[in-house]
Short mmCIF file of C-alpha atoms and ligand atoms in Angstrom, two decimals:
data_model
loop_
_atom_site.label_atom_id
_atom_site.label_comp_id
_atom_site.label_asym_id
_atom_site.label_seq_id
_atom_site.Cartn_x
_atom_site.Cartn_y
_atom_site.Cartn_z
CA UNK A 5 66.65 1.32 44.21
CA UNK A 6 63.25 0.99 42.59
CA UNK A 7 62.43 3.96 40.41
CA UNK A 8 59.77 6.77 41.61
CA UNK A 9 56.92 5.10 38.81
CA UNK A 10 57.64 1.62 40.16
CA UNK A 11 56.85 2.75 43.78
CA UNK A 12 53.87 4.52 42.88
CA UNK A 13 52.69 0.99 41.07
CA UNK A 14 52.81 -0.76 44.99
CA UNK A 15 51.01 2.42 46.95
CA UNK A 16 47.16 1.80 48.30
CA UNK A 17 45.74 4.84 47.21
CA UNK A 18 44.81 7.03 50.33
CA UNK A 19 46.36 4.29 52.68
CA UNK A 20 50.00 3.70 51.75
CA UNK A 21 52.21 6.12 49.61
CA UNK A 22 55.64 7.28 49.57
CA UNK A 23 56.26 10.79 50.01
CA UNK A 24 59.75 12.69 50.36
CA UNK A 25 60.34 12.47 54.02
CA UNK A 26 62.79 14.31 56.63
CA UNK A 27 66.16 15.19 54.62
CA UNK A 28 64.13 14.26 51.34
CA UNK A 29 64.79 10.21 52.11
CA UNK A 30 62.37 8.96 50.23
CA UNK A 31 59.35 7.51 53.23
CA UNK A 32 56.72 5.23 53.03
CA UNK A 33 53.73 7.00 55.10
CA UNK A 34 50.92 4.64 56.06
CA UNK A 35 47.63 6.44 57.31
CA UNK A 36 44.98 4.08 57.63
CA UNK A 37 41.63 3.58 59.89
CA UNK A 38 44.25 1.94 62.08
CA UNK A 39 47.57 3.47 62.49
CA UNK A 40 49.36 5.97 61.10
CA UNK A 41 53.09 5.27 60.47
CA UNK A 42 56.47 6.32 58.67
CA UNK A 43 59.01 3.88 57.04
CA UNK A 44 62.25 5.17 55.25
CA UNK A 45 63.58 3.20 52.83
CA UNK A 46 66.71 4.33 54.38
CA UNK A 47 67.19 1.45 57.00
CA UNK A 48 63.99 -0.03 56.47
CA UNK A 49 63.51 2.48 59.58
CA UNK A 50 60.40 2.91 61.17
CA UNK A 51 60.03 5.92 62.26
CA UNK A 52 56.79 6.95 63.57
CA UNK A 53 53.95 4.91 64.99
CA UNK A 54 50.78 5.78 65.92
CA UNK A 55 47.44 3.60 66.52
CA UNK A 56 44.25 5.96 65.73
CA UNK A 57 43.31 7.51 69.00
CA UNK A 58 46.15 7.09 70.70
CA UNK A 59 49.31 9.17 71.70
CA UNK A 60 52.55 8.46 69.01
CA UNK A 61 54.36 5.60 70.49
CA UNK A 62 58.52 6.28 69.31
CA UNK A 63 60.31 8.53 69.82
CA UNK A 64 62.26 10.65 67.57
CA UNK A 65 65.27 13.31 68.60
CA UNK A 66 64.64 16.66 67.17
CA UNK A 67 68.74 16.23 66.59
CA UNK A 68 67.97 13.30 63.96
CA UNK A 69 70.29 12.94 61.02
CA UNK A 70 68.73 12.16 58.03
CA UNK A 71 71.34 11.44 55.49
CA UNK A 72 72.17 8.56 53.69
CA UNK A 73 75.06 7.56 55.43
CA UNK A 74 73.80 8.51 58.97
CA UNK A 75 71.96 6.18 61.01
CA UNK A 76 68.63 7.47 62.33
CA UNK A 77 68.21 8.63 65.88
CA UNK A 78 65.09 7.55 67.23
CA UNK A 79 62.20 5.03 66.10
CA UNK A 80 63.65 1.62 65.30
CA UNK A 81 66.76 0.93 64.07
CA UNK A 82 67.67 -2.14 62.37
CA UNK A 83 70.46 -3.99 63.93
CA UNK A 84 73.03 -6.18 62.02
CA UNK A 85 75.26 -8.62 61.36
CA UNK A 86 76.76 -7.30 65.09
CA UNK A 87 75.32 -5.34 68.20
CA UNK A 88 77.12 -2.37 69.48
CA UNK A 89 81.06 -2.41 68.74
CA UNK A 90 82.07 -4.95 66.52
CA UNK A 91 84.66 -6.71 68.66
CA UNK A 92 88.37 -6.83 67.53
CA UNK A 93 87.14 -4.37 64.38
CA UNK A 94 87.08 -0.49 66.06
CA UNK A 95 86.74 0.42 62.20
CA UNK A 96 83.76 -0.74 61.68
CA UNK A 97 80.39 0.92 62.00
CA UNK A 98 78.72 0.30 65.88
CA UNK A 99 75.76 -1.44 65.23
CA UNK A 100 76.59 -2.61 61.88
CA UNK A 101 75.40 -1.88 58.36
CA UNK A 102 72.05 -2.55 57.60
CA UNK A 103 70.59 0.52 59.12
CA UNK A 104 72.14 3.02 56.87
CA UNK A 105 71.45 0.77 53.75
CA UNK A 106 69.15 1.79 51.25
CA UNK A 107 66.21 -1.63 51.26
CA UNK A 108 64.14 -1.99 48.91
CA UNK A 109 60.62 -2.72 49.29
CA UNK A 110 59.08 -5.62 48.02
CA UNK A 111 55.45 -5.46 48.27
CA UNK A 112 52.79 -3.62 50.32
CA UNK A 113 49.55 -5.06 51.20
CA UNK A 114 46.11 -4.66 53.16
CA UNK A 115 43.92 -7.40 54.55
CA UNK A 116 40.70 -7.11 55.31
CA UNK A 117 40.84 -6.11 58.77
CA UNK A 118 43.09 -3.19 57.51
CA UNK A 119 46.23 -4.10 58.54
CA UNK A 120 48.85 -2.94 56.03
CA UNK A 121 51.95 -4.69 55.78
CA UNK A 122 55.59 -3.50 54.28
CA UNK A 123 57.95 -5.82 52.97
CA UNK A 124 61.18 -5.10 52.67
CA UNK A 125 64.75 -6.98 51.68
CA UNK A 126 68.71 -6.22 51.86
CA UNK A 127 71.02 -9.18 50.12
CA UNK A 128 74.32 -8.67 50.52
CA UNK A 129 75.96 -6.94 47.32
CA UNK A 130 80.11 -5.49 47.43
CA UNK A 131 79.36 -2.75 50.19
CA UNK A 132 78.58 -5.16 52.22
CA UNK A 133 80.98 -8.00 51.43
CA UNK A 134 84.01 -5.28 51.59
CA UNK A 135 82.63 -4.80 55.66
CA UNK A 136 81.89 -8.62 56.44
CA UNK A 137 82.68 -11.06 53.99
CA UNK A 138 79.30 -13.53 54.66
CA UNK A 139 75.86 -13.85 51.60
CA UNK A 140 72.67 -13.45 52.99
CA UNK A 141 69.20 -11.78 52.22
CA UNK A 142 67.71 -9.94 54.84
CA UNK A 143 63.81 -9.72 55.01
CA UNK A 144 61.65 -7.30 56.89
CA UNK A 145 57.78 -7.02 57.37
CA UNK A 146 56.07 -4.48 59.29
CA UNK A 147 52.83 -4.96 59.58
CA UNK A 148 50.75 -2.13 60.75
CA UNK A 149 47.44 -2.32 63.11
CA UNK A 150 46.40 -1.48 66.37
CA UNK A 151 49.80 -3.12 67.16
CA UNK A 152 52.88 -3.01 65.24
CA UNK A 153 54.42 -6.70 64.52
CA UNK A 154 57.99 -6.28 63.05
CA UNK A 155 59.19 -9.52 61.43
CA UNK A 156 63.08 -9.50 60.87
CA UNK A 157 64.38 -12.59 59.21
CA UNK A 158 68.29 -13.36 58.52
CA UNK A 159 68.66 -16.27 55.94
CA UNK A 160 72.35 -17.74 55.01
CA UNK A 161 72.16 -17.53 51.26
CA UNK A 162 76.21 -18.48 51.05
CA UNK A 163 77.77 -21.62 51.10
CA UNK A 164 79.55 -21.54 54.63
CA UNK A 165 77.93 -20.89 58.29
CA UNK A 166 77.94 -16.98 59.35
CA UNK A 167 77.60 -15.81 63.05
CA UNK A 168 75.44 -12.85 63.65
CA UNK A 169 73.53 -10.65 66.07
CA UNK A 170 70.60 -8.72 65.56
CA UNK A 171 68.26 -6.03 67.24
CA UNK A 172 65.13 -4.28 67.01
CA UNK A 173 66.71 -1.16 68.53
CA UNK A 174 63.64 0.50 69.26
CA UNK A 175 62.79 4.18 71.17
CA UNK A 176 59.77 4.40 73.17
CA UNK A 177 58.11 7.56 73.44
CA UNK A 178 57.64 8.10 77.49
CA UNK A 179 56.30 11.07 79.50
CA UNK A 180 59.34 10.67 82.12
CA UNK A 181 61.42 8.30 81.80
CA UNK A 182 62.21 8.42 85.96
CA UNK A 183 58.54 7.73 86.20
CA UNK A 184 58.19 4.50 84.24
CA UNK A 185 58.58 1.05 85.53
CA UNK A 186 59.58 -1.58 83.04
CA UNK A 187 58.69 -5.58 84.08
CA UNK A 188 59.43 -8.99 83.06
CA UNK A 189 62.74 -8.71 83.50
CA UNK A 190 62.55 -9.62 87.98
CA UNK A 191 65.80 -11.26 88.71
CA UNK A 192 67.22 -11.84 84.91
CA UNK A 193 70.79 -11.59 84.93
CA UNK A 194 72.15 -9.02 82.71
CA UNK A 195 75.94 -7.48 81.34
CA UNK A 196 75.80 -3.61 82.74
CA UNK A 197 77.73 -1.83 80.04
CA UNK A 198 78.05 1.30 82.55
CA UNK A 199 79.53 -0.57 85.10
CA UNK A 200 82.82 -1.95 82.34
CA UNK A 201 80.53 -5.26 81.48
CA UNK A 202 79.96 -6.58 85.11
CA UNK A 203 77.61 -9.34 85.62
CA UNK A 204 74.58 -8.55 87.52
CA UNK A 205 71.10 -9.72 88.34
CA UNK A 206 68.15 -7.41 88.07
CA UNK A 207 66.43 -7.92 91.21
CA UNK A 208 62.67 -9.04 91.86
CA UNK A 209 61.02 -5.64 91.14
CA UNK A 210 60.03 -3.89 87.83
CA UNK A 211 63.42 -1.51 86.39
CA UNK A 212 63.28 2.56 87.28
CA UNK A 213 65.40 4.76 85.46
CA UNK A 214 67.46 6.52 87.95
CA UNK A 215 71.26 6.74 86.05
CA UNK A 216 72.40 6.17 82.48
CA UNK A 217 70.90 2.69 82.16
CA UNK A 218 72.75 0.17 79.81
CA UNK A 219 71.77 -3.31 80.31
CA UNK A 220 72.02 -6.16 77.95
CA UNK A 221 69.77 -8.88 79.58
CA UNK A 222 70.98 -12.55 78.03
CA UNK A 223 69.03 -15.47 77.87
CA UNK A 224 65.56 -14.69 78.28
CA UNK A 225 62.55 -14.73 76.13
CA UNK A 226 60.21 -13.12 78.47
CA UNK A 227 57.53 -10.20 76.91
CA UNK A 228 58.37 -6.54 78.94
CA UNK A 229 56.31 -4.04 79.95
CA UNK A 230 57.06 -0.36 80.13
CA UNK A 231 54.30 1.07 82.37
CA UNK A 232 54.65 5.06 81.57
CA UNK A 233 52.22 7.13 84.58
CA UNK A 234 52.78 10.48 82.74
CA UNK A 235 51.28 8.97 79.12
CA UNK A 236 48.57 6.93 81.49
CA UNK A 237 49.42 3.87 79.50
CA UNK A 238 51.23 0.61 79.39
CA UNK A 239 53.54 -0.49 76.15
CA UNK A 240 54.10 -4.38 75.93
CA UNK A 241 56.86 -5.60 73.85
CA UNK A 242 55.76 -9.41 72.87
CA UNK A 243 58.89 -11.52 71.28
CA UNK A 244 59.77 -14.35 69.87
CA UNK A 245 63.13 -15.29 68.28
CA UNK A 246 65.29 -13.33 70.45
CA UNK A 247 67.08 -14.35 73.77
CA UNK A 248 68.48 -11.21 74.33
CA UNK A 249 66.57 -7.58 75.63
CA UNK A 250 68.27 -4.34 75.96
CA UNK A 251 67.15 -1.60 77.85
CA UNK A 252 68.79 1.76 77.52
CA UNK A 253 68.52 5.55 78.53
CA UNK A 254 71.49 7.63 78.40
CA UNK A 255 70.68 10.06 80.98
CA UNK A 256 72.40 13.72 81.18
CA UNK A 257 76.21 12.93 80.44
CA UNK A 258 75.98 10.43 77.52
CA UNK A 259 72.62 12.69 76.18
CA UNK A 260 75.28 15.74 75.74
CA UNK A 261 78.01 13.30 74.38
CA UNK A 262 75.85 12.18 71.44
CA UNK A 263 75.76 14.93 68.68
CA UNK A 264 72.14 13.79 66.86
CA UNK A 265 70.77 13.74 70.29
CA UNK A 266 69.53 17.06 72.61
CA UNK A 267 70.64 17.33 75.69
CA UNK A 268 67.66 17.45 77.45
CA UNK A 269 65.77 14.85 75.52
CA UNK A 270 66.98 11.93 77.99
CA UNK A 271 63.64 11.78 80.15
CA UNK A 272 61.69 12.05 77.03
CA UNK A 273 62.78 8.03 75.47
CA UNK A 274 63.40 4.24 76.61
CA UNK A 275 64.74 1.82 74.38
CA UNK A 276 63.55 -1.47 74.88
CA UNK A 277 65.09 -3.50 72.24
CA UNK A 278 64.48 -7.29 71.08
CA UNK A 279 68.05 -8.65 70.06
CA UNK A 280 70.34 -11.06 69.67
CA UNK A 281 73.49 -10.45 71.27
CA UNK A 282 76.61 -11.32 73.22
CA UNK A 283 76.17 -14.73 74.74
CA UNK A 284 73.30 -14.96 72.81
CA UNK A 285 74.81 -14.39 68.86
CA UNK A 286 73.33 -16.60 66.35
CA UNK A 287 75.11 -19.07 63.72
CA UNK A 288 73.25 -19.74 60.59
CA UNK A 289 74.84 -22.78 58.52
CA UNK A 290 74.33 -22.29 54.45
CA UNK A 291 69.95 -22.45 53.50
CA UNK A 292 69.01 -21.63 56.88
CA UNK A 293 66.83 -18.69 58.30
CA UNK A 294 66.22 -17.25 61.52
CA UNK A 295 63.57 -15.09 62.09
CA UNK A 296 63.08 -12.29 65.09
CA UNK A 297 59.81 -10.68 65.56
CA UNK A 298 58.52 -7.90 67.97
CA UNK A 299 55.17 -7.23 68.41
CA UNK A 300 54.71 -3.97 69.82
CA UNK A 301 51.06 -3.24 71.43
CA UNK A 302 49.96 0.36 73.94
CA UNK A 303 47.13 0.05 76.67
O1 TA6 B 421 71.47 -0.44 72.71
C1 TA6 B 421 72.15 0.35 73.57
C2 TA6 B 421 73.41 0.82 72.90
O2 TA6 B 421 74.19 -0.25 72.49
C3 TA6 B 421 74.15 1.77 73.84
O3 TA6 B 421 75.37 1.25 74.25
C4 TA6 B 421 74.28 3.05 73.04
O4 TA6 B 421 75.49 3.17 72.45
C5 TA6 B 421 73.13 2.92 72.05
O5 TA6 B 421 73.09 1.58 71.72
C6 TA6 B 421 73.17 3.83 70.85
O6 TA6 B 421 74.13 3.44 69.95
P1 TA6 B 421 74.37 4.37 68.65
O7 TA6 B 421 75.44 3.67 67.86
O8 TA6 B 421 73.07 4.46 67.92
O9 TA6 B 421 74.81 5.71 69.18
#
């Protein structure tokens, strides 16, 4: 972890400075004539959002931990080396391990049309090793604008292939969630993990929320957008590197079920999240890099 003089030596006066954030993790907090955002170290997590002029675009749960080894709840999550339960391994942490690891940051920067961008890195080190037994060196930029452009890159820094999956597990601030409409995903074929992993096909109109909604949509590239009435705006998720989307809302019953959630903040959240998973899980042989980007823009 870099000491408290060395992060002071990357801040942009005024622009870009770390700060002791929720549950004193230490947060980078970006407020510039763009955007206004909040990065924790912890998880490279993103957790706030907001272009100037406009309404915050993640959500957060009010029941957030904020503890080192607690994932966040809310904002984006960083997904990896696997999505959801890690399959013949019900010891292992859901989602894996890089979003409760501390990152460090690597630089910070501003270009001239005031877009700061965060870098940030995770190699794998014992705690790691001890969970899945694989070298690589994570990378993460997160470049902040009148659009957010999240830049997750995996590279293989060992000397035998890994397989992984990834995910930009990110919550979407939304007015009411029954009132949204989410397209680009007409007729895609997806694994409904409320229905014990049946194979379905979205049909040819945009998705409404309308139960607990857990759909892992394989093979397709497409850009979505969540169309939200009650905020009067439309959020486009742009991709590139990822075959897989997920789109989740877990409604009244799994809401109460999840202790860092409230139960009534269901209608308030949609996650529309830019993955790799399932069918779609990536191998990497030894000196290669894969790269997943979401870029993340509100009308
Ligand atoms: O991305 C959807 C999902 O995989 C759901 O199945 C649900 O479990 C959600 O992630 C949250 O997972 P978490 O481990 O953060 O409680």
């Amino acid at each position: 972890m870099k000491s408290a003089s060395a992060l002071r030596r990357l801040e942009i006066p005024g622009i870009a400075v770390f700060e002791p954030g929720e549950g004193d993790l230490p947060r980078l907090a970006v407020r510039s004539t763009l955007a206004e955002a909040h990065i924790y170290l912890h998880g490279a997590h993103v957790a706030h959002f907001q272009p100037r002029g406009k309404d915050s675009v993640l959500f957060m749960s009010q029941r957030s931990l904020f503890a080192a080894d607690k994932p966040i709840r809310g904002g984006v999550p960083l997904i990896f080396p696997w999505f959801g339960p890690r399959a013949n391994h019900p010891e292992s942490p859901a989602h894996g391990f890089a979003r409760t690891a501390e990152w460090q940051i690597e630089s910070l920067t501003e270009d001239g049309d005031g877009v700061v961008t965060a870098a940030f890195e995770l190699t794998a080190d014992d705690r790691t090793r001890a969970l899945w037994p694989f070298d690589f060196k994570l990378s993460y930029r997160v470049a902040i604008g009148r659009t957010l452009t999240l830049t997750f890159e995996v590279e293989n820094i060992g000397s035998e292939p890994f397989t992984f999956e990834d995910a930009l597990h990110t919550y979407f601030t939304v007015a009411d969630v029954r009132q949204t409409a989410t397209s680009g995903l007409e007729n895609a074929e997806y694994v409904d993990k409320t229905d014990k992993l049946q194979r379905k096909t979205q049909g040819p109109e945009p998705i409404r929320i309308t139960s607990e909604t857990d759909r892992v949509f394989e093979s397709t590239r497409t850009t979505c957008i969540l169309d939200d009435p009650g905020m009067h705006r439309k959020i486009t998720v742009e991709k590139s590197g990822s075959q897989t989307t997920v789109v989740w809302n877990p409604w009244i019953a799994k809401a109460a079920a999840l202790a860092d959630f409230g139960d009534d903040e269901w209608p308030k959240m949609l996650c529309i999240e830019t993955c790799n998973a399932g069918a779609n899980a990536l191998t990497l042989a030894p000196g290669k890099t894969h790269s997943t980007r979401a870029v993340i823009s509100v009308s």
